[in-house]
Coordinates of C-alpha atoms and ligand atoms in Angstrom, one line a residue:
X492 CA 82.5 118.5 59.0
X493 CA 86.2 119.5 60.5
X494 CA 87.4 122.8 59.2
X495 CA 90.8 122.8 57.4
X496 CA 93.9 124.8 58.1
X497 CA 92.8 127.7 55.6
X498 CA 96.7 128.9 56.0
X499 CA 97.4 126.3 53.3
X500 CA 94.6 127.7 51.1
X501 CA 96.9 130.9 51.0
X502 CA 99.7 129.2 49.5
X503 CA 100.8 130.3 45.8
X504 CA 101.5 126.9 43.6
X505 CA 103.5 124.1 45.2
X506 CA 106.8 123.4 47.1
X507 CA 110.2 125.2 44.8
X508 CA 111.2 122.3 44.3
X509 CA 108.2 120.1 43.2
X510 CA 107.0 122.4 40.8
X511 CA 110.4 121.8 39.4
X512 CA 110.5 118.3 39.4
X513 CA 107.4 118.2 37.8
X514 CA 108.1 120.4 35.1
X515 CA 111.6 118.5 34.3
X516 CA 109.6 115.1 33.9
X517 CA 107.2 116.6 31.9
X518 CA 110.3 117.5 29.4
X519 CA 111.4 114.3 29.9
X520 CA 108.4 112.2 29.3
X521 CA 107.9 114.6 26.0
X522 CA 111.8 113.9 24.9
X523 CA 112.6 110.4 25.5
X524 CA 116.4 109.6 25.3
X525 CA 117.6 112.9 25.5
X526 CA 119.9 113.2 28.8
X527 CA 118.9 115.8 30.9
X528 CA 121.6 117.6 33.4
X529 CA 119.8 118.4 36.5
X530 CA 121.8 120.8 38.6
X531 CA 118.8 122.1 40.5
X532 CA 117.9 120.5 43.8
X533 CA 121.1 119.7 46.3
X534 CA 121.4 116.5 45.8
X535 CA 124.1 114.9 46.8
X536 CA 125.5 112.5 43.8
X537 CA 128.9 110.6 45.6
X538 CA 128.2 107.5 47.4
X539 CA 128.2 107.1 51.0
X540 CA 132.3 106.9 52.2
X541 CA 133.3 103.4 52.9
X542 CA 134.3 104.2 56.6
X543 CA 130.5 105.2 57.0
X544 CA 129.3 102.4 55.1
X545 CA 131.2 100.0 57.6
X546 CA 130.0 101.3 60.8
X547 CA 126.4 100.8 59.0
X548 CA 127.0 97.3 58.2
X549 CA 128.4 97.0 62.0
X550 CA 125.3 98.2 63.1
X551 CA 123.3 96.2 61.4
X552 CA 125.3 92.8 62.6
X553 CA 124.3 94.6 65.8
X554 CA 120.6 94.8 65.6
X555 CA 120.8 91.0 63.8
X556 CA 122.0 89.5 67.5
X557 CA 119.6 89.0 70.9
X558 CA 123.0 90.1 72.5
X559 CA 123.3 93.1 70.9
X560 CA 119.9 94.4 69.4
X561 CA 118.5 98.2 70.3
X562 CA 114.8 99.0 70.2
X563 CA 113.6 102.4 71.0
X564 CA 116.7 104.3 70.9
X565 CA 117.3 107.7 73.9
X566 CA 114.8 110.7 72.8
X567 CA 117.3 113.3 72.0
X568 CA 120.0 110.7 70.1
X569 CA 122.5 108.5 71.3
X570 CA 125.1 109.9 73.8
X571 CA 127.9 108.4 71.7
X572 CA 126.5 110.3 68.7
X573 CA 126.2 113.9 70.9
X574 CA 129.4 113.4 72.7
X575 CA 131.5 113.1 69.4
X576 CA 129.4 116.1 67.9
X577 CA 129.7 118.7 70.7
X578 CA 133.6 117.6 70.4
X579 CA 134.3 118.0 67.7
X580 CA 131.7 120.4 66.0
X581 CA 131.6 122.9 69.1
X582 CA 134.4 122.1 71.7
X583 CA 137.2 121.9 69.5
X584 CA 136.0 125.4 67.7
X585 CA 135.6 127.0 70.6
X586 CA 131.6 127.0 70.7
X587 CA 130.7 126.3 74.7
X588 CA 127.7 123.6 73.5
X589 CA 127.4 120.2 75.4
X590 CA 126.0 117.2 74.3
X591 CA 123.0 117.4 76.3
X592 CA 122.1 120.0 74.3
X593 CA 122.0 118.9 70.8
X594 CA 118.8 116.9 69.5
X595 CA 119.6 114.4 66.9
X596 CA 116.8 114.8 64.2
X597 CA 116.4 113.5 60.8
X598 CA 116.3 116.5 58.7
X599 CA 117.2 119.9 59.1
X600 CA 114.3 120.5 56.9
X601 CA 111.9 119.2 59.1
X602 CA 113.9 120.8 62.5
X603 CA 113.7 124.5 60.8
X604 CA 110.0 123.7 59.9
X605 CA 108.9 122.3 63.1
X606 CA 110.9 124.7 65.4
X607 CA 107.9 127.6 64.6
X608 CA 105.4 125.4 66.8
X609 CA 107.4 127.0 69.4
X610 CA 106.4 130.2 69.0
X611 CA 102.9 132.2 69.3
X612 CA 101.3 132.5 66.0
X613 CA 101.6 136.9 66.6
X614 CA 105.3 136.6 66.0
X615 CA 107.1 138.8 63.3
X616 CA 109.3 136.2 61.2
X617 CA 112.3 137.9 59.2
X618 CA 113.5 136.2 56.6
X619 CA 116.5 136.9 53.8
X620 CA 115.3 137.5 50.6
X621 CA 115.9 135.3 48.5
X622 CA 115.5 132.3 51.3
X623 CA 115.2 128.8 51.3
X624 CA 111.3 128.5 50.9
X625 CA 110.5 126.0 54.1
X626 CA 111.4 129.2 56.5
X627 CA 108.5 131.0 54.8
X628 CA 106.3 128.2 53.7
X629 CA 106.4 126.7 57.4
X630 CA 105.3 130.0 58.7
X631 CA 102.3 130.6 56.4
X632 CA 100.9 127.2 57.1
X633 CA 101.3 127.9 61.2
X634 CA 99.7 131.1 59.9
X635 CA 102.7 133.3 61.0
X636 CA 102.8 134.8 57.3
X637 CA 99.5 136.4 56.8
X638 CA 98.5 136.3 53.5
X639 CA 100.5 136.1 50.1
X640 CA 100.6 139.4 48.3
X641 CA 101.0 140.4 44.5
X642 CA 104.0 141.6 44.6
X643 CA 105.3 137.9 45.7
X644 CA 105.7 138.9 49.5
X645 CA 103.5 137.8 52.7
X646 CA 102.1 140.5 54.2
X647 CA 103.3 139.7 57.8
X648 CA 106.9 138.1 56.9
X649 CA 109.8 140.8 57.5
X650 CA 111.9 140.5 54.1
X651 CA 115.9 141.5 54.3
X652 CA 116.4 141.7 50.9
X653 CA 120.4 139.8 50.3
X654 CA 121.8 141.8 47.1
X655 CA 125.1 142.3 45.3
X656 CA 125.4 145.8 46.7
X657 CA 125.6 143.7 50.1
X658 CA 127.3 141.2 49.4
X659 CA 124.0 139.2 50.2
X660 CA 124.5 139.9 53.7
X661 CA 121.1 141.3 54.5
X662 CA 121.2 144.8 56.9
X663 CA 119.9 144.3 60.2
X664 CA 115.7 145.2 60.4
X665 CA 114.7 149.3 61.0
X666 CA 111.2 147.4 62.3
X667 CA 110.4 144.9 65.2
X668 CA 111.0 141.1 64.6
X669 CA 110.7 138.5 66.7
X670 CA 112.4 135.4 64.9
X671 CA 115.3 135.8 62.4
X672 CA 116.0 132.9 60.5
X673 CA 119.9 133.1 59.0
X674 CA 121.5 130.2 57.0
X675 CA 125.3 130.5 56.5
X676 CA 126.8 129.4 54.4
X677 CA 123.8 130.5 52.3
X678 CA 121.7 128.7 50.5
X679 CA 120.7 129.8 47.6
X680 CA 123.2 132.2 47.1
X681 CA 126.3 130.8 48.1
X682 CA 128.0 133.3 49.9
X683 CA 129.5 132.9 54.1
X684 CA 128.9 135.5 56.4
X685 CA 131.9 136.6 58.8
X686 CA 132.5 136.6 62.7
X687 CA 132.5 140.2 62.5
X688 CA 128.5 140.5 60.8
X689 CA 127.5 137.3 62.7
X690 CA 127.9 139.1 65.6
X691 CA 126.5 142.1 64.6
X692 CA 123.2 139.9 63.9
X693 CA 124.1 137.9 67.9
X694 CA 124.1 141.7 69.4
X695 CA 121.3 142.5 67.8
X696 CA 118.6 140.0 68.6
X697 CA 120.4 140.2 72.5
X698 CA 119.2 143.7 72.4
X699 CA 116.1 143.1 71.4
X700 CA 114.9 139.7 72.6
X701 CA 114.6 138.2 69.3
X702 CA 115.6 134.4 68.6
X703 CA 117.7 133.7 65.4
X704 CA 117.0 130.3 63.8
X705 CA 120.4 129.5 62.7
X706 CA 120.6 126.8 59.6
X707 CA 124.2 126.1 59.3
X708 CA 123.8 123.1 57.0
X709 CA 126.7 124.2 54.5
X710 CA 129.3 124.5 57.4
X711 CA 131.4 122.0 56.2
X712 CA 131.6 123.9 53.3
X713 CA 133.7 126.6 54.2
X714 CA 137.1 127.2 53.3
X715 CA 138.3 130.4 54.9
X716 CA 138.4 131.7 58.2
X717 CA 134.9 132.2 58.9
X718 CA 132.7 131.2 61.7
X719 CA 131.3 127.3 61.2
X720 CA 128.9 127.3 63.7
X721 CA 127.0 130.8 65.5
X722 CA 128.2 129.3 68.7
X723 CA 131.3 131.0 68.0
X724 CA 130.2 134.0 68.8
X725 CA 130.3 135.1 71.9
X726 CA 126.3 135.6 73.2
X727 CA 125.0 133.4 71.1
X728 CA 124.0 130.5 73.5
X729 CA 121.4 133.6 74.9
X730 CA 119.8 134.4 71.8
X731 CA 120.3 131.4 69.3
X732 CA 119.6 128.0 68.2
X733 CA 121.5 126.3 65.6
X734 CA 120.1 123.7 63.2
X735 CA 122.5 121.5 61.1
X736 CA 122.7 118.5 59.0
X737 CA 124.6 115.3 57.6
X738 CA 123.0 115.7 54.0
X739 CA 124.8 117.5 52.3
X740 CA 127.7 117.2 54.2
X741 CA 128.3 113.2 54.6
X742 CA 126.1 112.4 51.7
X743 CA 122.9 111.4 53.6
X744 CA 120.6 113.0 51.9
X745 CA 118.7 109.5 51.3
X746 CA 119.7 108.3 55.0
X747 CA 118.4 110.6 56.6
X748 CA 120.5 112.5 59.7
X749 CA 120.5 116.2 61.3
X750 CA 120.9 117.7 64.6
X751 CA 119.8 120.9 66.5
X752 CA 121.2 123.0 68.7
X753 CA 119.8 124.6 71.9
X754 CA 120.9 125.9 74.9
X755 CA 119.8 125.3 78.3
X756 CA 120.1 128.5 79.1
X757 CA 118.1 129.8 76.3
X758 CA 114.9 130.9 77.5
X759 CA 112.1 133.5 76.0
X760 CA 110.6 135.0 78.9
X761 CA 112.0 132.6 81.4
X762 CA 110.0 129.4 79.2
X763 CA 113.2 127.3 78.1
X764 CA 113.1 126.2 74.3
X765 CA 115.1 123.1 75.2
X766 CA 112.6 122.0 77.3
X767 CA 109.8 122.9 74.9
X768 CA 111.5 121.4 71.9
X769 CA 111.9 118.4 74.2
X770 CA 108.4 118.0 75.4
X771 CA 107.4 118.7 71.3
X772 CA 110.3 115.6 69.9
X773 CA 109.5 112.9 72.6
X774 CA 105.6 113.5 71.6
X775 CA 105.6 113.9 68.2
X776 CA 109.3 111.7 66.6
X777 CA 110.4 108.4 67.9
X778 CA 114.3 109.1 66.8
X779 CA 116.4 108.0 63.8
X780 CA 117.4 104.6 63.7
X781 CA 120.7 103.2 65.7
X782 CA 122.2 102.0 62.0
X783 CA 122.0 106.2 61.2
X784 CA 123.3 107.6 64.4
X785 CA 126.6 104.8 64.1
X786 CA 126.7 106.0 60.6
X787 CA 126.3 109.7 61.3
X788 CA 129.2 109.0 64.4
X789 CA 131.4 106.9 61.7
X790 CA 131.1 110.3 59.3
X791 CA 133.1 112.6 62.4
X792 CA 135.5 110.2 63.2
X793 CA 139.0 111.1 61.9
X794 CA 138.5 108.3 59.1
X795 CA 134.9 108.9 57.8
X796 CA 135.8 112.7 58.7
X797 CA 138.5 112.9 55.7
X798 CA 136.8 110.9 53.6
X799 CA 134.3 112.9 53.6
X800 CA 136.2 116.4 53.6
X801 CA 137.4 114.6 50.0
X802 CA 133.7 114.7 49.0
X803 CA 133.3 118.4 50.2
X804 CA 136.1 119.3 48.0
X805 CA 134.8 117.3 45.0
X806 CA 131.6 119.5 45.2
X807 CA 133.3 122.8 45.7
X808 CA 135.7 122.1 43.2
X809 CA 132.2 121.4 40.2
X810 CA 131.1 125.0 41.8
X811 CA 134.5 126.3 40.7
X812 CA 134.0 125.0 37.7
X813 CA 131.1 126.4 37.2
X814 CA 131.8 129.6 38.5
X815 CA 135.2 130.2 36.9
X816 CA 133.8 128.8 33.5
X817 CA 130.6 130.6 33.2
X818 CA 132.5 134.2 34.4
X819 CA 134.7 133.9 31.8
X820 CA 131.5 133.4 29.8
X821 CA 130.4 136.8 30.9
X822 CA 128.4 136.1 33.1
X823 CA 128.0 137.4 36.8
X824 CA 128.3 134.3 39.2
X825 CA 128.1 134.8 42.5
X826 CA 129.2 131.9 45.8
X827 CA 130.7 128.6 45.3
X828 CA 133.5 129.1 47.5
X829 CA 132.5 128.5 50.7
X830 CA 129.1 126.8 50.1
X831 CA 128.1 124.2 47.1
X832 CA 126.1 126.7 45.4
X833 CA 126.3 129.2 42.5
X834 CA 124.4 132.3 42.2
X835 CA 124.1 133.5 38.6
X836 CA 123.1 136.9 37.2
X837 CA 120.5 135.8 34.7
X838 CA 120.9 137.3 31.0
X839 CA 120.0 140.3 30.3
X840 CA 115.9 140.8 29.9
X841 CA 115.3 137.4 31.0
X842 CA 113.5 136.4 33.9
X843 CA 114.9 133.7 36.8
X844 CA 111.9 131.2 35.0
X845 CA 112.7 132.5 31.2
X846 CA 116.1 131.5 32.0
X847 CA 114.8 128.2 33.7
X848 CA 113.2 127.1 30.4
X849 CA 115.9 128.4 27.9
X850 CA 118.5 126.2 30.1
X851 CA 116.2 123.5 29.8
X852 CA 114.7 123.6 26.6
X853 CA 118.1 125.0 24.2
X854 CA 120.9 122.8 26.9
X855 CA 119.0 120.2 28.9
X856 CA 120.3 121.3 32.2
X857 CA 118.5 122.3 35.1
X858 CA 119.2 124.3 37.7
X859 CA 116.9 126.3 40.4
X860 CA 115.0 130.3 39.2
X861 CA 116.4 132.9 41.7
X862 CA 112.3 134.1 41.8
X863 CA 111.4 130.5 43.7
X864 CA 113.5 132.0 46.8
X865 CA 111.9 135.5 46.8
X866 CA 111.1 138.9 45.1
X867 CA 114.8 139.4 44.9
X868 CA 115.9 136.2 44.0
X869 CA 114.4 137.1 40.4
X870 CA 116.9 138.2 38.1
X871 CA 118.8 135.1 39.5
X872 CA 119.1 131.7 38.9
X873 CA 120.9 129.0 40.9
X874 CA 123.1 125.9 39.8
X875 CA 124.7 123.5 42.6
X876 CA 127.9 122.2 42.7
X877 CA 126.7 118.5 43.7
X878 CA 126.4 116.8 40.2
X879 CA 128.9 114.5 39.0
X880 CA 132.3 115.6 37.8
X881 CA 131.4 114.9 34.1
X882 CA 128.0 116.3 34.2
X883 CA 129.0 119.2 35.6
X884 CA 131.8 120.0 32.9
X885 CA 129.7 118.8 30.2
X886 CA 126.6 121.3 32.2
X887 CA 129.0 124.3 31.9
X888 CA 130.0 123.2 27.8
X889 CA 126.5 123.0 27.1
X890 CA 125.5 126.5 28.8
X891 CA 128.3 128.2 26.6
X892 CA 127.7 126.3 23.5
X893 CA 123.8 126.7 23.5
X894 CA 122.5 129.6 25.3
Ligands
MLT1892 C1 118.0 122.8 48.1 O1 118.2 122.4 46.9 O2 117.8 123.9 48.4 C2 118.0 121.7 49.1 O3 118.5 120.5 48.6 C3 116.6 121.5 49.6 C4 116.7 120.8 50.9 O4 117.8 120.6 51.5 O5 115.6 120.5 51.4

């Protein structure tokens, strides 16, 4: 009889965002008709832009014609799909990164999951706290994680807790780590982090041989003068990879299109990641289709570029709306400037899943419990910025009417 991977034995309930699902259709199913405001997962809600749309429909005429059909596609991406990224994401920002070295993926999900097989099982993972739950999750089941205490913490996962008092910038570790996993613009909380911090994080893991996982997957959000990409900084191409994605910010949650970033000249004791994480993509993922990458390529362009920037500021502009509205509620809301999401104080008394079930139960709107993301995500609670216009007003009207 095989033996299982006893790592997922360890694991406390299901994934965040599944237990959630599950508990919203339950509502549902027992309150037929009612309409239900879901604000929880980040889900994109605008359509595809017409400019991306087109290049798809071009693509497809493409793979339709003996003259012009593709099969297996190159194993990091499509040149014309690197070459316009490492222009215009890194080049043009200042961010030495060349198209040879970006991996076209489709998920940034799966990328920050997968990228662990890299690294030896006795490796110290530090996380923020709260976090987006694959870091930890993904490390547990390699076994990274060690086991899954009471107080809501793995034994061997390095939590930096991200709190008001720091402006949910977490401090740099007193103990050895190994791999530092960052996400800037933040999800959940919403907040950017500056050049000035990034680099305090870049000089740190340079003096101490650590690899920061960088998940910049809300870049597009960012409004101010802040760094876009960790590239930026200088050092980084020593000690970092970056991971990044079209969901959330071309829409393609439901197409499917990411990218990750290494370095040739990043190597952990002279063993190059980009030639590991090579050797790992061309055995294990056959690529995303050629109808995604000419989409994804159509989405930088200048034209699919501002149509989509009008998207971005559709979403930031719901997370003002939900900021401004539920702050002058009373209530302590945190992000939404810089990245889609809002990070609420909950009430008074009332836990991240008491306020969960009050928002869902008393104003049929769901959002995401702080507690999902880590010990001190509780107390929290997170709503996104990506419904529709008219949900998202009628989200906030309910919230101050009802709770
Ligand atoms: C989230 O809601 O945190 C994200 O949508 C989840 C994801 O991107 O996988």
């Amino acid at each position: 009889m095989p033996k299982i991977n006893q790592n997922y034995s360890k694991l406390p309930g299901s994934y965040l965002f599944s237990d959630i699902a599950k508990r919203v259709d339950r509502y549902k199913s027992e309150h037929p008709g009612n309409s239900v405001i879901s604000l929880g997962i980040g889900d994109v809600t605008l359509p595809i832009v017409p400019a991306v749309t087109a290049a798809m429909h071009r693509a497809t005429d493409e793979m339709g014609d003996a003259a012009t059909f593709r099969g297996y596609g190159p194993e990091q991406g499509y040149e014309f799909l690197r070459e316009t990224l490492a222009q215009q994401q890194y080049i043009s920002r200042g961010a030495p990164i060349s198209a040879d070295e970006i991996f076209i993926s489709d998920g940034a999900k799966c990328d920050t999951g997968n990228f662990g097989e890299l690294f030896d099982v006795d490796n110290t993972a530090a996380v923020c706290d709260p976090v987006y739950p694959v870091y930890v999750d993904t490390n547990a089941m390699a076994g990274r994680a060690g086991d899954f205490m009471p107080d809501g913490k793995w034994n061997k996962i390095c939590y930096m807790p991200c709190v008001k008092e720091n402006g949910f910038i977490p401090e740099l570790p007193k103990e050895h780590v190994d791999l530092i996993y960052l996400c800037y613009p933040n999800n959940p909380t919403g907040v950017a982090i500056t050049a000035a911090r990034l680099k305090q994080w870049v000089d740190y893991a340079l003096k101490t041989g650590a690899i920061i996982l960088y998940d910049a997957a809300y870049e597009a959000f960012i409004t101010g003068d802040l760094p876009h990409s960790i590239y930026e900084i200088e050092g980084a191409r020593a000690c970092a990879v970056e991971f990044r994605s079209f969901s959330k910010t071309a829409g393609f949650t439901g197409l499917r299109c990411a990218y990750t970033v290494i370095p040739r000249d990043l190597k952990v004791g002279g063993t190059s990641l980009h030639a590991m994480w090579s050797r790992r993509q061309t055995t294990k993922f056959n690529g995303v289709s050629y109808v995604t990458q000419c989409a994804a390529q159509a989405a930088c362009l200048p034209e699919g570029r501002s149509q989509t920037m009008d998207c971005i500021r559709y979403y930031l502009e719901n997370a003002k709306i939900i900021k401004d509205g539920l702050s002058k509620a009373g209530y302590e809301a945190f992000g939404g400037e810089n990245g889609p999401y809002i990070w609420l104080k909950t009430p008074a008394s009332l836990t991240s899943w008491e306020f969960f079930d009050k928002l869902l139960n008393h104003a049929e709107v769901v959002g995401t419990p702080g507690s999902g993301f880590g010990p001190h995500g509780e107390g929290y609670f997170r709503l996104t910025g990506f419904g529709s216009r008219k949900n998202t007003i009628e989200a906030v009207e309910r919230i101050l009417t009802r709770i």
